[in-house]
Amino acid sequence: MGRLKVSDKPSLWATWVKKRYLRSTCIWNHIPPSSSSSSWKHVIAARAWIADKARYIIFEGLSINVWKDPWLNGKSLKDLLGRELLLWGPPHSTSLSVLIKEEKWCKPARWHSDLDVYWDEIKELDVGGKGPDILVWPPSRTGVLTQREAWKAQYPPMNPVLWADWIWLPV
């Protein structure tokens, strides 16, 4: 799943998943049909774990859905509010760019008071510049989520047990 969103490297698996499951939606909003394989259901179940650790580098906000993508410190506004607000157009297609003007955060004219709670948190995020928005994996030195990096993040190495030398004798 990480390759779909965190890395733009083309892969046979990512291409197949996009054509098979994500034709009209993105990975963050996909609801798997009951006929989906158990493997795909487990991939979808890992979204919250990935969203919690991955972070967006926001430039223009054009590729980020303001309501459904987890751009606000790993959470989506829909998850935080419990609903979407019809403020800036259709919720399924409103990009984060509605909150960015001249490379700065800017409250739009149509602003709902329920969003005030998050405005200070939004303003703390870096924004600006020209270019595509990027989703990075901070636990990795390269910023790319791979199977190895996901494993290391989920199962960190354990410290050796002090008494192991007493039990296991050198051969």
Coordinates of N, CA and C in Angstrom, one line a residue:
M1 N 0.8 -1.2 0.0 CA 0.0 0.0 0.0 C 0.9 1.2 0.0
G2 N 2.0 1.2 0.7 CA 2.8 2.4 0.8 C 3.3 2.9 -0.6
R3 N 3.5 2.0 -1.5 CA 3.9 2.4 -2.9 C 2.9 3.2 -3.6
L4 N 1.6 2.9 -3.3 CA 0.5 3.6 -3.9 C 0.6 5.1 -3.6
K5 N 0.9 5.5 -2.4 CA 0.8 6.8 -2.0 C 2.1 7.5 -1.6
V6 N 3.0 6.7 -0.9 CA 4.2 7.2 -0.4 C 5.3 7.3 -1.4
S7 N 5.3 6.4 -2.4 CA 6.3 6.4 -3.4 C 5.6 6.4 -4.8
D8 N 6.2 7.2 -5.7 CA 5.6 7.3 -7.0 C 6.3 6.3 -8.0
K9 N 7.1 5.5 -7.4 CA 7.8 4.5 -8.3 C 6.7 3.6 -8.9
P10 N 6.8 3.4 -10.2 CA 5.8 2.5 -10.8 C 6.1 1.1 -10.5
S11 N 5.1 0.3 -10.1 CA 5.3 -1.1 -9.9 C 4.1 -1.8 -10.5
L12 N 4.3 -3.1 -10.8 CA 3.2 -3.9 -11.4 C 2.1 -4.0 -10.4
W13 N 2.4 -4.2 -9.1 CA 1.4 -4.4 -8.1 C 0.5 -3.1 -7.9
A14 N 1.2 -1.9 -7.9 CA 0.5 -0.7 -7.7 C -0.4 -0.4 -8.9
T15 N 0.1 -0.7 -10.1 CA -0.7 -0.5 -11.3 C -2.0 -1.4 -11.2
W16 N -1.8 -2.6 -10.9 CA -2.9 -3.6 -10.8 C -3.9 -3.1 -9.8
V17 N -3.4 -2.7 -8.6 CA -4.3 -2.3 -7.5 C -5.2 -1.1 -7.9
K18 N -4.5 -0.1 -8.6 CA -5.2 1.1 -9.0 C -6.3 0.7 -10.0
K19 N -6.0 -0.2 -10.9 CA -7.1 -0.6 -11.9 C -8.1 -1.5 -11.3
R20 N -7.8 -2.3 -10.4 CA -8.7 -3.3 -9.8 C -9.6 -2.7 -8.7
Y21 N -9.0 -1.9 -7.8 CA -9.7 -1.4 -6.6 C -9.9 0.1 -6.6
L22 N -9.0 0.9 -7.1 CA -9.0 2.3 -6.9 C -9.4 3.1 -8.2
R23 N -10.3 2.6 -9.0 CA -10.6 3.3 -10.2 C -11.2 4.7 -10.0
S24 N -12.1 4.8 -9.0 CA -12.7 6.1 -8.8 C -12.5 6.7 -7.4
T25 N -11.5 6.3 -6.7 CA -11.2 6.8 -5.4 C -9.7 6.6 -5.1
C26 N -9.3 7.2 -4.0 CA -7.9 7.0 -3.6 C -7.8 6.0 -2.4
I27 N -6.7 5.6 -2.1 CA -6.5 4.6 -1.0 C -7.0 5.0 0.3
W28 N -7.0 6.3 0.6 CA -7.5 6.8 1.9 C -9.0 6.6 2.1
N29 N -9.8 6.7 1.0 CA -11.2 6.7 1.0 C -11.9 5.4 0.6
H30 N -11.1 4.5 0.1 CA -11.6 3.2 -0.4 C -12.3 2.4 0.6
I31 N -13.5 1.9 0.3 CA -14.2 1.0 1.2 C -14.2 -0.3 0.4
P32 N -13.5 -1.3 1.0 CA -13.4 -2.6 0.2 C -14.8 -3.3 0.1
P33 N -15.1 -3.8 -1.1 CA -16.3 -4.6 -1.2 C -16.2 -5.9 -0.4
S34 N -17.3 -6.5 0.0 CA -17.2 -7.8 0.7 C -16.5 -8.9 0.0
S35 N -16.5 -8.8 -1.4 CA -15.9 -9.8 -2.2 C -14.4 -9.6 -2.3
S36 N -13.8 -8.6 -1.7 CA -12.4 -8.4 -1.7 C -11.6 -9.5 -1.0
S37 N -10.4 -9.8 -1.4 CA -9.6 -10.8 -0.8 C -9.2 -10.4 0.6
S38 N -8.9 -11.3 1.4 CA -8.5 -11.0 2.8 C -7.2 -10.2 2.8
S39 N -6.3 -10.5 1.8 CA -5.1 -9.7 1.7 C -5.4 -8.2 1.5
W40 N -6.3 -7.9 0.6 CA -6.6 -6.6 0.3 C -7.3 -5.9 1.5
K41 N -8.1 -6.6 2.2 CA -8.7 -6.1 3.4 C -7.7 -5.7 4.5
H42 N -6.6 -6.5 4.6 CA -5.6 -6.3 5.5 C -4.8 -5.0 5.1
V43 N -4.6 -4.9 3.8 CA -3.9 -3.7 3.3 C -4.7 -2.4 3.7
I44 N -6.0 -2.5 3.5 CA -6.9 -1.4 3.8 C -6.9 -1.1 5.3
A45 N -6.8 -2.2 6.1 CA -6.8 -2.0 7.6 C -5.5 -1.3 8.0
A46 N -4.5 -1.4 7.2 CA -3.2 -0.8 7.6 C -3.2 0.7 7.4
R47 N -4.2 1.3 6.7 CA -4.2 2.7 6.4 C -4.0 3.6 7.6
A48 N -4.7 3.3 8.7 CA -4.6 4.2 9.9 C -3.2 4.2 10.5
W49 N -2.6 3.0 10.5 CA -1.2 2.9 11.0 C -0.3 3.7 10.1
I50 N -0.4 3.6 8.8 CA 0.4 4.3 7.8 C 0.2 5.8 8.0
A51 N -1.1 6.2 8.0 CA -1.4 7.7 8.1 C -0.9 8.3 9.4
D52 N -0.8 7.5 10.5 CA -0.3 8.0 11.7 C 1.2 8.3 11.6
K53 N 1.9 7.6 10.8 CA 3.4 7.8 10.7 C 3.8 8.6 9.5
A54 N 3.1 8.6 8.4 CA 3.5 9.3 7.2 C 3.1 10.8 7.4
R55 N 3.8 11.7 6.7 CA 3.5 13.1 6.7 C 3.5 13.7 5.3
Y56 N 2.6 14.6 5.1 CA 2.6 15.3 3.8 C 3.6 16.5 3.8
I57 N 4.2 16.7 2.7 CA 5.0 18.0 2.5 C 4.0 18.7 1.5
I58 N 3.5 19.8 2.0 CA 2.4 20.5 1.3 C 3.0 21.7 0.5
F59 N 2.8 21.7 -0.8 CA 3.2 22.8 -1.6 C 2.0 23.6 -2.1
E60 N 1.3 23.1 -3.1 CA 0.2 23.9 -3.6 C -1.2 23.3 -3.0
G61 N -1.1 22.1 -2.5 CA -2.3 21.5 -2.0 C -3.3 20.9 -3.0
L62 N -2.9 20.9 -4.3 CA -3.8 20.5 -5.3 C -4.1 19.0 -5.3
S63 N -3.2 18.2 -4.8 CA -3.4 16.7 -4.9 C -3.9 16.1 -3.6
I64 N -4.2 17.0 -2.6 CA -4.7 16.5 -1.3 C -6.1 16.9 -1.1
N65 N -7.0 16.0 -0.8 CA -8.4 16.2 -0.5 C -8.5 16.8 0.9
V66 N -9.1 18.0 1.0 CA -9.1 18.7 2.3 C -9.9 18.0 3.3
W67 N -10.9 17.2 3.0 CA -11.7 16.5 3.9 C -11.2 15.1 4.2
K68 N -10.8 14.3 3.2 CA -10.6 12.9 3.3 C -9.1 12.4 3.5
D69 N -8.2 13.2 3.0 CA -6.8 12.8 3.1 C -6.2 13.1 4.5
P70 N -5.3 12.3 5.1 CA -4.8 12.5 6.4 C -3.6 13.5 6.4
W71 N -3.9 14.8 6.1 CA -2.9 15.8 5.9 C -2.6 16.5 7.2
L72 N -3.5 16.5 8.1 CA -3.4 17.3 9.4 C -2.8 16.4 10.5
N73 N -1.5 16.3 10.5 CA -0.8 15.4 11.5 C -1.3 14.0 11.5
G74 N -1.5 13.4 10.4 CA -2.0 12.0 10.3 C -3.4 11.8 10.4
K75 N -4.2 12.9 10.4 CA -5.7 12.8 10.5 C -6.3 13.6 9.4
S76 N -7.5 13.1 9.0 CA -8.3 13.9 8.0 C -9.3 14.8 8.8
L77 N -9.7 15.9 8.1 CA -10.7 16.7 8.8 C -12.0 16.0 9.0
K78 N -12.3 15.0 8.1 CA -13.5 14.3 8.2 C -13.4 13.4 9.5
D79 N -12.3 12.8 9.7 CA -12.1 12.0 10.9 C -12.2 12.8 12.2
L80 N -11.5 14.0 12.1 CA -11.5 14.9 13.3 C -12.9 15.5 13.6
L81 N -13.6 15.8 12.6 CA -15.0 16.4 12.8 C -16.1 15.4 12.9
G82 N -15.8 14.2 12.3 CA -16.9 13.2 12.3 C -17.8 13.4 11.1
R83 N -17.5 14.3 10.3 CA -18.4 14.6 9.1 C -17.7 15.5 8.2
E84 N -18.2 15.7 7.0 CA -17.7 16.7 6.0 C -18.6 17.9 6.0
L85 N -18.1 19.0 5.8 CA -18.9 20.2 5.7 C -18.9 20.7 4.3
L86 N -20.1 21.0 3.8 CA -20.2 21.5 2.4 C -19.9 23.0 2.4
L87 N -18.6 23.4 2.3 CA -18.2 24.8 2.3 C -17.6 25.3 1.0
W88 N -16.7 24.4 0.4 CA -15.9 24.9 -0.7 C -16.2 24.1 -2.0
G89 N -17.3 23.5 -2.1 CA -17.6 22.7 -3.2 C -17.9 21.3 -2.8
P90 N -18.0 20.4 -3.7 CA -18.3 19.0 -3.4 C -17.2 18.4 -2.5
P91 N -17.5 17.8 -1.4 CA -16.5 17.3 -0.4 C -15.6 16.3 -1.1
H92 N -16.0 15.5 -2.0 CA -15.2 14.5 -2.6 C -14.1 15.0 -3.5
S93 N -14.2 16.3 -3.9 CA -13.2 16.8 -4.9 C -12.6 18.1 -4.4
T94 N -12.8 18.6 -3.2 CA -12.3 19.8 -2.8 C -10.8 19.6 -2.3
S95 N -9.9 20.3 -3.0 CA -8.5 20.2 -2.6 C -8.1 21.1 -1.5
L96 N -7.0 20.8 -0.9 CA -6.4 21.6 0.2 C -6.1 23.0 -0.3
S97 N -5.9 23.2 -1.6 CA -5.6 24.5 -2.1 C -6.5 25.6 -1.8
V98 N -7.8 25.3 -1.3 CA -8.7 26.3 -0.9 C -8.3 27.0 0.3
L99 N -7.3 26.4 1.1 CA -6.8 27.0 2.3 C -5.4 27.7 2.1
I100 N -4.9 27.7 0.9 CA -3.6 28.2 0.6 C -3.7 29.4 -0.4
K101 N -3.1 30.5 0.0 CA -3.1 31.7 -0.9 C -1.8 32.3 -0.8
E102 N -1.1 32.5 -1.9 CA 0.2 33.1 -2.0 C 1.2 32.4 -1.1
E103 N 1.2 31.1 -1.1 CA 2.1 30.3 -0.4 C 2.0 30.4 1.2
K104 N 0.8 30.8 1.6 CA 0.5 30.9 3.1 C -0.9 30.3 3.3
W105 N -1.1 29.9 4.6 CA -2.4 29.4 5.0 C -3.3 30.7 5.1
C106 N -4.5 30.5 4.6 CA -5.5 31.6 4.5 C -6.9 31.1 4.7
K107 N -7.6 31.6 5.7 CA -9.0 31.2 5.9 C -9.8 31.7 4.8
P108 N -10.6 30.8 4.1 CA -11.5 31.3 3.1 C -12.7 32.0 3.6
A109 N -13.4 32.7 2.7 CA -14.5 33.5 3.1 C -15.6 32.6 3.8
R110 N -15.8 31.4 3.2 CA -16.8 30.5 3.7 C -16.0 29.6 4.7
W111 N -16.1 29.9 6.0 CA -15.4 29.2 7.0 C -16.4 28.8 8.1
H112 N -16.3 27.6 8.5 CA -17.3 27.1 9.5 C -16.6 27.1 10.9
S113 N -17.4 27.6 11.9 CA -16.8 27.8 13.3 C -16.3 26.4 13.8
D114 N -16.8 25.3 13.4 CA -16.3 24.0 13.9 C -14.8 23.8 13.5
L115 N -14.4 24.5 12.5 CA -13.0 24.3 12.1 C -12.0 25.2 12.9
D116 N -12.5 26.1 13.6 CA -11.6 27.0 14.4 C -10.7 26.3 15.4
V117 N -11.2 25.2 15.9 CA -10.4 24.4 16.8 C -9.1 23.9 16.2
Y118 N -9.1 23.7 14.9 CA -8.0 23.2 14.2 C -7.1 24.2 13.5
W119 N -7.6 25.5 13.4 CA -6.9 26.5 12.7 C -5.4 26.7 13.1
D120 N -5.2 26.8 14.5 CA -3.8 27.0 15.0 C -2.9 25.8 14.6
E121 N -3.5 24.6 14.6 CA -2.7 23.4 14.2 C -2.4 23.5 12.7
I122 N -3.3 23.9 11.9 CA -3.1 24.1 10.5 C -2.1 25.1 10.2
K123 N -2.1 26.2 10.9 CA -1.1 27.3 10.6 C 0.3 26.9 11.0
E124 N 0.4 25.9 11.8 CA 1.8 25.4 12.2 C 2.4 24.6 11.1
L125 N 1.7 24.0 10.2 CA 2.2 23.2 9.2 C 2.9 24.1 8.1
D126 N 4.1 23.6 7.7 CA 4.8 24.3 6.6 C 4.0 24.2 5.3
V127 N 4.0 25.3 4.5 CA 3.3 25.3 3.3 C 4.0 26.2 2.3
G128 N 3.8 26.0 1.0 CA 4.3 26.9 0.1 C 5.2 26.4 -0.9
G129 N 5.4 27.1 -1.9 CA 6.3 26.7 -3.0 C 5.5 26.1 -4.2
K130 N 6.2 26.0 -5.2 CA 5.5 25.4 -6.4 C 6.0 23.9 -6.6
G131 N 5.1 23.1 -7.0 CA 5.4 21.7 -7.2 C 4.3 20.8 -6.6
P132 N 4.4 19.5 -6.8 CA 3.4 18.6 -6.3 C 3.6 18.3 -4.8
D133 N 2.5 18.1 -4.1 CA 2.5 17.7 -2.7 C 3.2 16.3 -2.6
I134 N 3.8 16.0 -1.5 CA 4.5 14.8 -1.4 C 4.2 14.1 0.0
L135 N 3.9 12.8 -0.1 CA 3.7 12.1 1.2 C 5.0 11.3 1.5
V136 N 5.6 11.6 2.6 CA 6.8 11.0 3.0 C 6.7 10.1 4.2
W137 N 7.6 9.2 4.4 CA 7.7 8.2 5.5 C 8.8 8.6 6.4
P138 N 8.6 9.4 7.4 CA 9.7 9.9 8.2 C 10.6 8.8 8.9
P139 N 10.0 7.6 9.3 CA 10.9 6.6 9.9 C 12.1 6.2 8.9
S140 N 11.9 6.4 7.6 CA 13.0 6.0 6.7 C 13.9 7.1 6.4
R141 N 15.2 6.8 6.1 CA 16.2 7.9 5.8 C 15.8 8.5 4.4
T142 N 15.3 7.7 3.5 CA 15.0 8.2 2.2 C 13.6 8.8 2.1
G143 N 12.7 8.6 3.1 CA 11.4 9.1 3.0 C 10.4 8.2 2.3
V144 N 10.9 7.1 1.8 CA 10.0 6.2 1.0 C 9.6 5.0 1.9
L145 N 8.4 4.6 1.8 CA 7.9 3.5 2.5 C 8.1 2.2 1.7
T146 N 8.9 1.3 2.2 CA 9.1 0.0 1.6 C 8.6 -1.1 2.6
Q147 N 8.6 -2.3 2.1 CA 8.2 -3.4 3.0 C 9.1 -3.5 4.2
R148 N 10.4 -3.3 3.9 CA 11.4 -3.4 5.0 C 11.2 -2.3 6.0
E149 N 11.0 -1.0 5.5 CA 10.7 0.1 6.4 C 9.5 -0.1 7.3
A150 N 8.4 -0.6 6.6 CA 7.2 -0.9 7.4 C 7.4 -1.9 8.4
W151 N 8.1 -3.0 8.1 CA 8.5 -4.0 9.1 C 9.2 -3.4 10.3
K152 N 10.3 -2.6 10.0 CA 11.1 -2.0 11.0 C 10.3 -1.1 11.9
A153 N 9.3 -0.4 11.3 CA 8.5 0.6 12.1 C 7.5 -0.2 13.0
Q154 N 7.0 -1.3 12.5 CA 6.0 -2.1 13.2 C 6.6 -3.0 14.3
Y155 N 7.8 -3.5 14.0 CA 8.5 -4.4 14.9 C 9.9 -3.9 15.1
P156 N 10.1 -2.9 15.9 CA 11.5 -2.4 16.2 C 12.4 -3.5 16.8
P157 N 13.7 -3.4 16.5 CA 14.6 -4.4 17.1 C 14.6 -4.3 18.6
M158 N 14.7 -5.5 19.2 CA 14.7 -5.6 20.6 C 16.2 -5.5 21.1
N159 N 16.4 -5.0 22.3 CA 17.7 -5.0 23.0 C 18.0 -6.4 23.4
P160 N 19.3 -6.8 23.3 CA 19.7 -8.1 23.7 C 19.4 -8.3 25.2
V161 N 19.1 -9.5 25.6 CA 18.8 -9.8 27.0 C 20.1 -10.0 27.7
L162 N 20.3 -9.4 28.9 CA 21.6 -9.4 29.6 C 22.0 -10.8 30.0
W163 N 21.0 -11.6 30.4 CA 21.3 -13.0 30.9 C 21.5 -14.0 29.8
A164 N 21.4 -13.6 28.5 CA 21.6 -14.6 27.4 C 23.0 -15.3 27.5
D165 N 24.0 -14.5 27.8 CA 25.4 -15.1 27.8 C 25.5 -16.2 28.9
W166 N 24.7 -16.1 30.0 CA 24.8 -17.1 31.0 C 24.2 -18.4 30.6
I167 N 23.2 -18.3 29.7 CA 22.5 -19.5 29.3 C 23.1 -20.2 28.1
W168 N 23.5 -19.4 27.1 CA 24.0 -19.9 25.9 C 25.5 -19.8 25.9
L169 N 26.2 -21.0 26.0 CA 27.6 -21.0 26.1 C 28.2 -20.9 24.7
P170 N 29.4 -20.3 24.5 CA 30.0 -20.2 23.2 C 30.4 -21.6 22.7
V171 N 30.3 -21.8 21.4 CA 30.7 -23.1 20.9 C 32.1 -23.1 20.4

